[in-house]
XYZ file of C-alpha atoms in Angstrom:
407
model
C -0.023 0.031 -0.007
C 2.823 2.355 0.854
C 4.629 1.597 -2.448
C 1.413 2.399 -4.333
C 1.102 5.719 -2.482
C 4.654 6.574 -3.340
C 4.146 5.750 -7.031
C 0.990 7.923 -7.082
C 2.892 10.998 -5.693
C 5.658 10.577 -8.089
C 3.356 10.421 -11.019
C 1.434 13.586 -9.759
C 4.751 15.401 -9.402
C 5.778 14.380 -12.898
C 2.400 15.592 -14.352
C 2.585 18.850 -12.555
C 6.216 19.432 -13.793
C 5.196 18.563 -17.336
C 2.307 20.965 -17.243
C 4.563 23.739 -15.913
C 7.175 23.130 -18.600
C 4.423 23.158 -21.343
C 3.205 26.432 -19.885
C 6.617 27.998 -19.976
C 7.158 26.797 -23.536
C 3.882 28.433 -24.632
C 4.812 31.517 -22.955
C 8.202 31.796 -24.585
C 6.567 31.398 -27.974
C 4.282 34.392 -27.199
C 7.104 36.574 -25.946
C 10.377 35.387 -27.363
C 13.798 36.139 -25.660
C 15.762 38.733 -27.606
C 19.517 38.498 -27.442
C 21.230 41.707 -28.829
C 23.935 41.297 -31.452
C 27.148 43.377 -30.919
C 26.402 46.765 -31.981
C 28.728 49.791 -32.659
C 28.209 53.301 -31.255
C 25.762 55.412 -33.362
C 27.397 56.572 -36.611
C 30.448 54.340 -36.351
C 29.309 51.961 -38.992
C 28.800 54.847 -41.421
C 32.039 56.381 -40.848
C 33.886 53.074 -41.213
C 32.245 52.374 -44.517
C 33.932 55.464 -46.024
C 37.234 55.537 -44.171
C 39.190 53.978 -47.048
C 41.487 51.810 -45.009
C 41.402 48.312 -43.786
C 39.673 48.292 -40.341
C 38.997 45.721 -37.464
C 36.697 46.336 -34.521
C 37.248 43.828 -31.507
C 35.438 43.398 -28.393
C 36.552 43.065 -24.703
C 37.806 39.511 -25.380
C 39.662 40.425 -28.587
C 37.016 38.793 -30.817
C 36.428 40.303 -34.217
C 33.129 42.160 -34.246
C 33.461 43.770 -37.655
C 36.155 43.799 -40.280
C 36.508 45.195 -43.678
C 37.308 43.097 -46.841
C 40.664 44.731 -46.928
C 41.462 43.215 -43.526
C 40.799 39.705 -44.668
C 42.630 40.406 -47.881
C 45.822 41.404 -46.066
C 45.555 38.275 -43.795
C 44.945 40.294 -40.648
C 41.923 38.581 -39.789
C 40.852 34.987 -40.086
C 37.086 34.200 -39.266
C 36.559 36.009 -35.912
C 40.014 36.133 -34.828
C 42.833 38.631 -35.304
C 45.782 36.726 -36.719
C 48.860 38.671 -35.514
C 49.714 38.810 -31.889
C 51.199 42.317 -32.442
C 47.897 43.619 -33.249
C 46.395 42.069 -30.192
C 49.029 43.417 -27.928
C 48.394 46.971 -29.315
C 44.730 46.648 -28.633
C 45.233 45.310 -25.172
C 47.511 48.338 -24.321
C 44.980 50.874 -25.689
C 41.981 49.050 -23.716
C 44.257 49.258 -20.598
C 45.558 52.805 -20.842
C 42.846 54.447 -22.933
C 45.561 56.243 -25.073
C 45.535 56.058 -28.965
C 48.575 54.332 -30.369
C 50.193 54.467 -33.730
C 52.870 52.042 -35.057
C 54.562 50.745 -38.178
C 54.651 46.868 -38.315
C 56.143 44.382 -40.719
C 54.099 41.336 -40.849
C 54.143 38.105 -42.661
C 51.497 37.914 -45.329
C 49.155 34.834 -44.838
C 47.434 32.970 -47.603
C 44.054 31.983 -46.016
C 42.792 28.651 -46.731
C 39.066 29.706 -46.304
C 38.123 33.273 -46.428
C 34.695 34.313 -45.173
C 32.369 35.552 -47.893
C 31.614 38.675 -46.113
C 32.991 40.788 -43.046
C 32.072 39.602 -39.708
C 28.584 40.698 -38.759
C 28.932 43.422 -41.345
C 27.592 41.930 -44.494
C 28.681 43.998 -47.648
C 30.948 43.166 -50.520
C 32.635 39.827 -51.078
C 36.063 39.521 -49.541
C 38.918 39.731 -52.188
C 41.446 36.869 -52.574
C 44.183 36.855 -49.849
C 47.641 38.187 -51.118
C 50.439 35.669 -51.614
C 53.293 34.880 -49.296
C 55.681 37.749 -48.465
C 55.885 40.704 -46.130
C 53.148 43.242 -45.509
C 54.223 46.638 -44.282
C 51.371 48.472 -42.511
C 50.832 51.614 -40.441
C 48.330 50.671 -37.665
C 46.345 53.241 -35.512
C 44.540 51.792 -32.630
C 41.825 53.623 -30.584
C 38.998 52.987 -28.342
C 35.473 52.968 -29.970
C 32.855 53.529 -27.363
C 33.106 51.731 -23.972
C 33.391 48.280 -25.275
C 35.280 48.113 -28.480
C 38.699 48.687 -29.951
C 39.266 49.940 -33.464
C 42.353 49.066 -35.579
C 42.967 51.042 -38.657
C 45.544 49.539 -41.138
C 47.208 51.431 -43.988
C 49.106 49.361 -46.527
C 52.635 50.891 -46.850
C 54.360 47.745 -48.486
C 54.835 49.464 -51.972
C 55.870 52.718 -50.322
C 58.467 50.842 -48.214
C 59.636 48.939 -51.352
C 60.159 52.056 -53.252
C 62.081 53.756 -50.510
C 64.291 50.516 -50.244
C 64.994 50.680 -53.889
C 65.805 54.275 -53.907
C 68.068 53.894 -50.857
C 69.779 50.785 -52.549
C 70.170 52.945 -55.846
C 71.824 55.803 -53.976
C 74.068 53.449 -52.149
C 75.116 51.641 -55.196
C 75.656 55.028 -57.137
C 77.862 56.268 -54.322
C 79.876 53.086 -54.347
C 80.311 53.036 -58.192
C 81.300 56.767 -58.287
C 83.712 56.273 -55.439
C 85.821 53.771 -57.193
C 86.947 55.789 -60.353
C 87.182 58.979 -58.308
C 89.448 57.284 -55.808
C 91.472 55.688 -58.494
C 91.950 59.029 -60.280
C 92.977 60.623 -56.987
C 95.618 57.926 -56.206
C 97.069 58.199 -59.897
C 97.243 61.952 -59.579
C 99.299 61.574 -56.330
C 101.511 58.922 -58.097
C 102.084 61.385 -61.024
C 103.160 64.203 -58.566
C 105.607 61.967 -56.758
C 107.329 60.976 -60.073
C 107.367 63.891 -62.316
C 110.822 63.086 -63.878
C 109.923 59.513 -64.610
C 108.458 59.716 -68.326
C 107.492 56.174 -68.532
C 105.631 56.218 -65.107
C 103.978 59.482 -66.130
C 102.654 57.952 -69.456
C 101.454 54.804 -67.731
C 99.672 56.598 -64.973
C 98.197 59.293 -67.466
C 96.827 56.446 -69.582
C 95.263 54.937 -66.511
C 93.770 58.141 -65.551
C 92.292 58.498 -68.854
C 90.659 55.053 -68.613
C 89.081 55.848 -65.200
C 87.894 59.329 -66.343
C 86.237 57.596 -69.354
C 84.679 55.025 -67.047
C 83.506 57.762 -64.661
C 81.999 59.802 -67.518
C 80.125 56.750 -68.762
C 78.827 55.929 -65.417
C 77.508 59.484 -64.862
C 76.040 59.534 -68.486
C 74.217 56.243 -67.688
C 72.932 57.453 -64.369
C 71.601 60.602 -66.092
C 69.986 58.618 -69.082
C 68.337 56.231 -66.541
C 66.991 59.244 -64.497
C 65.608 60.874 -67.711
C 63.862 57.654 -68.827
C 61.980 57.383 -65.729
C 60.660 60.738 -65.799
C 59.927 60.906 -69.644
C 56.469 60.014 -71.298
C 57.284 58.438 -74.474
C 53.732 59.056 -75.912
C 54.312 62.795 -75.772
C 57.257 62.722 -78.165
C 56.568 59.578 -80.063
C 56.593 59.303 -83.915
C 56.672 56.691 -86.626
C 60.088 54.861 -86.321
C 61.653 52.596 -89.041
C 63.314 49.801 -87.071
C 65.756 49.289 -89.955
C 67.208 52.741 -89.406
C 67.389 52.149 -85.666
C 69.288 48.880 -86.248
C 71.653 50.615 -88.622
C 72.566 53.500 -86.405
C 72.968 51.239 -83.369
C 75.413 48.997 -85.361
C 77.328 52.054 -86.569
C 77.805 53.253 -83.070
C 79.380 50.035 -81.931
C 81.439 49.305 -84.893
C 84.659 50.592 -83.544
C 84.568 48.369 -80.203
C 83.788 45.448 -82.408
C 86.682 46.113 -84.758
C 89.023 46.542 -81.871
C 88.298 42.880 -80.819
C 87.963 41.600 -84.520
C 84.259 40.901 -84.045
C 81.935 40.805 -86.997
C 78.607 42.419 -86.729
C 76.281 40.310 -88.859
C 73.078 42.125 -89.622
C 70.094 40.303 -91.079
C 68.248 41.456 -94.181
C 65.996 44.567 -93.611
C 62.149 44.041 -93.480
C 59.237 46.578 -93.509
C 58.917 47.230 -89.876
C 57.772 50.386 -88.180
C 56.921 51.036 -84.519
C 55.534 54.079 -82.730
C 58.027 55.548 -80.352
C 61.205 57.723 -79.884
C 63.891 57.063 -82.285
C 66.757 58.216 -80.106
C 65.802 55.988 -77.183
C 65.371 52.949 -79.305
C 68.785 53.482 -80.751
C 70.152 53.756 -77.154
C 68.521 50.374 -76.264
C 69.750 48.488 -79.199
C 73.188 50.031 -78.946
C 73.385 48.951 -75.362
C 72.503 45.307 -76.350
C 74.983 45.249 -79.112
C 77.770 46.925 -77.021
C 77.025 44.315 -74.254
C 77.304 41.493 -76.802
C 80.604 42.840 -78.137
C 81.893 43.628 -74.642
C 81.402 40.102 -73.358
C 82.244 38.123 -76.459
C 85.697 36.628 -77.126
C 87.894 38.111 -79.778
C 87.414 36.909 -83.448
C 83.866 35.979 -83.005
C 80.470 37.142 -84.320
C 77.614 39.136 -82.992
C 74.384 38.608 -84.965
C 71.580 41.231 -85.254
C 68.322 39.815 -86.711
C 64.852 41.347 -87.327
C 61.557 39.624 -87.681
C 57.932 40.700 -87.948
C 54.834 38.735 -87.308
C 51.390 38.886 -85.458
C 51.613 42.497 -84.918
C 55.073 42.364 -83.287
C 58.439 43.624 -84.351
C 61.379 41.614 -82.818
C 65.082 42.389 -82.818
C 67.461 39.726 -81.589
C 71.109 40.234 -80.676
C 73.173 37.022 -80.311
C 76.697 36.548 -79.060
C 79.052 33.716 -78.629
C 80.102 34.551 -75.175
C 80.324 32.307 -72.061
C 76.554 32.362 -71.392
C 74.561 32.749 -68.195
C 73.195 30.375 -65.641
C 69.479 30.659 -64.714
C 70.358 32.393 -61.466
C 72.264 34.992 -63.292
C 69.591 35.458 -65.834
C 67.027 36.250 -63.043
C 69.072 39.326 -61.987
C 70.642 40.407 -65.280
C 68.318 43.472 -65.742
C 68.958 44.781 -62.155
C 70.826 48.159 -61.769
C 74.436 47.765 -61.165
C 74.184 43.923 -61.158
C 77.337 42.347 -62.762
C 77.917 38.532 -63.364
C 81.635 38.996 -62.991
C 82.552 42.185 -61.282
C 86.252 41.914 -61.960
C 85.595 41.336 -65.652
C 83.086 44.315 -65.758
C 85.712 46.629 -64.449
C 88.209 45.407 -66.929
C 85.638 45.796 -69.883
C 84.369 49.149 -68.484
C 80.691 48.214 -67.979
C 78.634 50.507 -65.672
C 75.967 47.795 -64.720
C 73.317 50.167 -65.950
C 73.158 49.270 -69.674
C 70.642 46.474 -69.434
C 68.552 48.314 -66.837
C 68.255 51.273 -69.315
C 67.267 48.850 -72.164
C 64.467 47.506 -69.922
C 63.195 50.839 -69.169
C 63.238 52.028 -72.684
C 61.390 48.911 -74.101
C 58.880 49.054 -71.209
C 58.212 52.662 -72.044
C 57.402 51.767 -75.750
C 54.986 48.986 -74.627
C 57.270 46.115 -75.324
C 59.367 43.514 -73.556
C 62.852 42.429 -73.524
C 63.750 38.730 -73.014
C 66.915 36.645 -72.576
C 67.825 33.160 -73.684
C 71.170 31.939 -72.575
C 73.076 28.880 -71.490
C 76.613 28.384 -70.178
C 79.133 28.001 -72.954
C 76.451 28.587 -75.535
C 76.308 32.286 -75.611
C 73.225 34.529 -75.124
C 70.433 36.042 -77.093
C 68.445 39.242 -76.186
C 65.274 39.755 -77.938
C 63.314 43.107 -77.973
C 59.622 42.784 -78.947
C 57.635 45.964 -79.891
C 54.078 46.539 -81.030
C 54.149 46.982 -84.784
C 52.750 50.204 -86.159
C 49.423 49.380 -87.942
C 47.796 51.657 -90.624
C 44.239 51.530 -91.910
C 43.177 52.528 -95.425
C 40.029 53.931 -96.751
C 38.579 50.466 -97.790
C 38.772 49.307 -94.189
C 41.919 47.131 -94.458
C 45.034 47.323 -92.537
C 48.715 47.682 -93.928
C 52.082 48.284 -92.500
C 53.778 51.139 -94.454
C 53.803 54.849 -95.436
C 50.986 56.961 -96.952
C 48.281 55.559 -94.898
C 46.168 56.672 -91.859
C 47.818 55.978 -88.607
C 45.658 54.050 -86.006
C 46.253 55.469 -82.553
């Protein structure tokens, strides 16, 4: 009897609990519980949408509340997490001290395996693909945003930093290259002063001074030429240029150095080939390539200059029978002041700027310069330029004179 009574009481309790739970469920349906999403201070979202920089808004536990597509693209944010601890440390200091901080950071770029389709809690445009591996230089400004959030503004300074590094490297290289011939001339002058009666010594040192002076003059001229090319718009001075005349003038200017080494300049047959550009700059480019081929070719060999036209492209190739280049050397051959063999370059009088000048000139004309080379098999530099195309009154296209130029 006692057991039956207990069972009845338990059943009654379960029934009352079930009815109470059902009542609560019905009430929650009529009056749903509302949980607020993280919200920014009034007007903050509108300002951030037009700020023009990558931004991240984090909460009190360093979770990402909102981030711009640029923040994801730079690899600063992954999901709802700030990737780099340097940014978290800055945010924590600002949260602790309440003082705005600004700092330049060098961070590794990250390739995100899965990038969110939109910024966290922010909707908006799709997130761009993440940049590749490398270094990201950013200027970060971190400030409190209301009472709960911290705002990080990131300005990409990578390209500016790269440009400054190139400029500093160029200045350092120029200083070094100028210092060598100037120092040599100074030492030779002192030697001449100490041996004025020794005619043989005077003649030998005077000849060395003339060599170093010529090298210094060539270096200064190349620096001036490169600087001029970087600031010149070819389109403003461009005219129709016959490549055959450019080749002829470039060959003529390098004929004496070739003859001094008994090197034959073999020029291919002329072809109807015109481009739109600056005649003097194109002569400089081809002259530098031919001079380079002569300079690094053995005596009693041949340098070939060939012209071809096809598919709207004018190609000029300069081939030598020199030592050739390794793939590693080919990757750097167009860099300013780069020399495969420094000692040999000083002996031949090269400045290290000739090929860099060629690359600038060809690029200014909308073309490209490429290199094929192999050790012990020589090298071939090829300049490719857009062919000048004319249209006639019947709607056809031709390459030649007395027709209407297509600009």
